[in-house]
Coordinates of C-alpha atoms in Angstrom, one line a residue:
M1 CA 26.5 19.9 -26.9
L2 CA 24.8 17.2 -25.3
K3 CA 24.6 17.4 -21.9
R4 CA 24.2 13.9 -18.9
F5 CA 21.9 13.7 -16.2
V6 CA 23.0 11.2 -13.8
I7 CA 21.0 10.3 -10.5
F8 CA 21.7 7.3 -8.1
G9 CA 21.6 6.9 -4.6
A10 CA 20.2 4.2 -2.1
S11 CA 17.0 3.8 -0.2
S12 CA 17.1 3.6 3.5
V13 CA 17.0 -0.3 5.0
L14 CA 14.1 -1.5 7.1
L15 CA 14.6 -1.6 10.4
F16 CA 12.6 -4.5 11.7
A17 CA 13.1 -8.2 11.9
C18 CA 11.2 -11.0 10.8
N19 CA 11.6 -15.2 11.9
T20 CA 12.8 -16.9 9.4
S21 CA 14.4 -20.2 8.8
E22 CA 17.7 -20.3 7.5
V23 CA 18.9 -20.4 3.6
K24 CA 22.2 -21.1 3.2
D25 CA 23.7 -22.4 -0.2
S26 CA 27.0 -21.4 -1.3
D27 CA 27.2 -21.3 -5.1
A28 CA 28.2 -17.7 -6.2
G29 CA 27.1 -18.2 -9.6
S30 CA 25.1 -15.8 -11.4
V31 CA 23.5 -13.1 -10.0
A32 CA 19.3 -13.5 -10.4
S33 CA 18.2 -10.5 -13.1
S34 CA 15.9 -9.3 -15.3
K35 CA 17.1 -7.5 -18.5
V36 CA 21.0 -7.9 -16.3
S37 CA 22.8 -4.9 -16.2
K38 CA 26.4 -5.2 -17.4
G39 CA 27.9 -4.9 -13.8
A40 CA 25.7 -7.3 -11.7
N41 CA 27.9 -9.9 -10.6
A42 CA 27.1 -12.6 -7.8
K43 CA 31.1 -13.3 -7.2
E44 CA 31.7 -9.2 -7.0
F45 CA 28.4 -8.9 -4.7
L46 CA 29.8 -11.2 -2.0
A47 CA 33.4 -10.1 -2.1
A48 CA 32.7 -6.6 -1.5
H49 CA 30.2 -7.8 1.2
N50 CA 33.2 -9.9 2.7
R51 CA 35.9 -7.0 2.4
A52 CA 33.9 -4.8 4.4
R53 CA 33.0 -7.6 6.9
A54 CA 36.6 -8.5 7.4
A55 CA 37.9 -5.3 7.9
K56 CA 35.7 -5.4 11.1
G57 CA 36.6 -8.9 12.0
V58 CA 32.7 -10.1 10.7
P59 CA 32.6 -13.3 10.0
A60 CA 31.9 -14.0 6.0
L61 CA 28.5 -14.5 3.9
V62 CA 28.3 -17.2 1.6
W63 CA 26.2 -16.6 -1.7
S64 CA 22.6 -18.2 -1.3
E65 CA 20.8 -19.2 -4.9
S66 CA 17.8 -18.5 -2.8
L67 CA 18.3 -15.7 -1.7
A68 CA 18.9 -14.4 -5.1
R69 CA 15.8 -15.8 -6.5
Y70 CA 13.6 -13.8 -3.7
A71 CA 15.8 -11.0 -4.7
K72 CA 14.7 -11.0 -7.9
Q73 CA 11.1 -11.3 -7.5
W74 CA 11.2 -8.5 -5.5
A75 CA 13.2 -6.6 -8.6
E76 CA 10.9 -7.8 -11.0
E77 CA 7.9 -6.4 -9.2
L78 CA 9.3 -3.4 -8.4
N79 CA 10.1 -3.3 -12.1
R80 CA 6.4 -4.4 -13.4
S81 CA 4.4 -1.8 -10.9
K82 CA 6.8 0.7 -9.6
S83 CA 8.7 1.2 -12.5
C84 CA 12.0 0.7 -10.4
D85 CA 10.8 3.0 -7.8
I86 CA 12.6 1.6 -4.4
V87 CA 10.1 0.4 -2.0
H88 CA 10.6 -2.3 0.7
R89 CA 8.6 -5.4 0.2
P90 CA 5.8 -4.7 2.9
R91 CA 5.5 -6.6 6.3
S92 CA 2.7 -9.2 5.1
G93 CA 0.7 -9.9 2.3
K94 CA 2.2 -12.0 -1.2
F95 CA 5.6 -10.2 -1.3
K96 CA 5.9 -10.5 2.4
Q97 CA 9.4 -9.6 4.2
L98 CA 11.4 -12.6 5.2
Y99 CA 14.7 -11.1 4.9
G100 CA 17.0 -8.6 5.6
E101 CA 17.1 -5.7 2.8
N102 CA 18.7 -3.7 1.3
L103 CA 17.7 -1.6 -2.1
Y104 CA 19.6 0.7 -4.5
Y105 CA 18.1 3.0 -7.3
A106 CA 20.3 4.2 -10.5
S107 CA 18.4 6.3 -12.9
A108 CA 19.1 6.5 -16.5
I109 CA 21.6 8.7 -18.1
R110 CA 19.7 11.0 -19.8
W111 CA 20.9 13.4 -22.6
S112 CA 19.9 17.0 -23.4
S113 CA 18.0 15.2 -27.1
G114 CA 15.8 12.9 -24.8
K115 CA 18.0 9.7 -25.4
R116 CA 18.2 7.2 -22.2
E117 CA 21.1 4.9 -21.7
L118 CA 21.4 2.2 -19.3
Q119 CA 24.0 3.5 -16.2
N120 CA 27.1 1.0 -16.1
I121 CA 26.9 0.2 -12.5
S122 CA 28.7 -2.7 -10.8
S123 CA 28.1 -4.7 -8.0
T124 CA 31.2 -3.6 -6.3
K125 CA 29.7 -0.1 -6.4
V126 CA 26.4 -0.8 -4.9
V127 CA 27.9 -2.8 -2.0
G128 CA 30.6 0.2 -1.8
D129 CA 28.1 3.0 -1.9
W130 CA 26.1 1.2 1.2
V131 CA 29.3 0.5 3.0
S132 CA 30.1 4.4 2.6
E133 CA 27.6 5.0 5.1
K134 CA 30.0 3.5 8.2
A135 CA 31.5 7.5 7.6
D136 CA 27.3 8.2 9.4
Y137 CA 27.0 5.5 12.0
N138 CA 28.3 5.8 15.5
Y139 CA 29.3 2.7 17.2
K140 CA 29.3 4.1 20.6
T141 CA 25.7 5.1 20.4
N142 CA 24.9 2.4 18.0
T143 CA 23.0 5.3 15.8
C144 CA 23.5 7.2 12.7
N145 CA 24.6 10.6 12.4
A146 CA 21.8 13.0 13.0
G147 CA 20.1 13.2 9.5
Q148 CA 22.1 10.7 8.1
M149 CA 21.3 7.4 6.8
C150 CA 23.0 4.2 7.8
G151 CA 21.1 1.3 7.7
H152 CA 22.3 -0.5 4.2
Y153 CA 26.3 -0.1 6.3
T154 CA 24.8 -1.4 9.4
Q155 CA 22.7 -4.4 7.2
V156 CA 26.0 -5.4 5.5
M157 CA 27.2 -5.6 8.7
W158 CA 24.8 -7.8 10.8
K159 CA 27.3 -10.4 12.5
N160 CA 24.3 -12.4 12.4
S161 CA 23.7 -12.7 8.7
T162 CA 25.1 -15.7 7.1
A163 CA 24.1 -15.8 4.0
V164 CA 22.9 -13.0 0.7
G165 CA 21.8 -13.0 -2.6
C166 CA 21.0 -10.3 -4.6
A167 CA 19.3 -9.1 -8.0
V168 CA 19.0 -6.4 -10.7
S169 CA 16.0 -5.6 -12.8
V170 CA 16.2 -2.5 -15.2
C171 CA 13.2 -0.8 -16.4
D172 CA 12.4 0.0 -19.6
N173 CA 13.1 3.5 -19.1
K174 CA 16.3 2.2 -18.7
S175 CA 16.5 2.9 -14.7
Q176 CA 17.7 0.2 -12.7
V177 CA 16.7 -1.2 -9.1
W178 CA 19.1 -3.5 -7.7
V179 CA 17.9 -5.8 -4.3
C180 CA 20.0 -8.0 -1.7
N181 CA 18.4 -10.1 0.8
Y182 CA 20.2 -11.3 3.6
N183 CA 19.4 -14.5 6.2
P184 CA 19.3 -14.2 9.2
P185 CA 17.8 -10.2 8.7
G186 CA 19.7 -7.5 10.7
N187 CA 18.9 -4.4 12.2
Y188 CA 17.0 -5.4 15.2
E189 CA 16.5 -1.9 16.8
G190 CA 18.6 -1.5 20.2
Q191 CA 21.4 -4.2 19.1
R192 CA 24.8 -3.6 17.6
P193 CA 25.7 -4.5 14.1
F194 CA 28.5 -6.1 15.6

């Protein structure tokens, strides 16, 4: 009998901000991708973000192809140089961080025979996993619960962010790295997301 092993999760979001010019374009076309995962869909990404935001009365985001290209650039760099390990963009250099960023990693399905398969991950699942961190966010204290992560949730919910663009890259080992970028960025220390 073949057994399968699956690992998935998300990295923490950077908790710093940079000054940027605002990017807006509302074409919710295809997700920028490299070897697209079947589940990557710009309209689903946008709808999942906006459902979570609407639940708290936060204005809707628009899809930005410019941000999707920016996300694709980093997803492809992680594929090329890091074998899809999730690492946030650096604060300086060629790939300097300009926008808010959420990352998500999905391993390959690995069978006991050694065969690897691509997990069927959807845009809705990726955003849903980030939003699930709301259980670990304490609005009153504006902090994550002790030992928990909630920065993905607060970036999704950041009231001043108006645009999002996302991409996915699938590595040769069948793992995936998903990137969403937000403009203006969020997660300013000491400020509430909504």
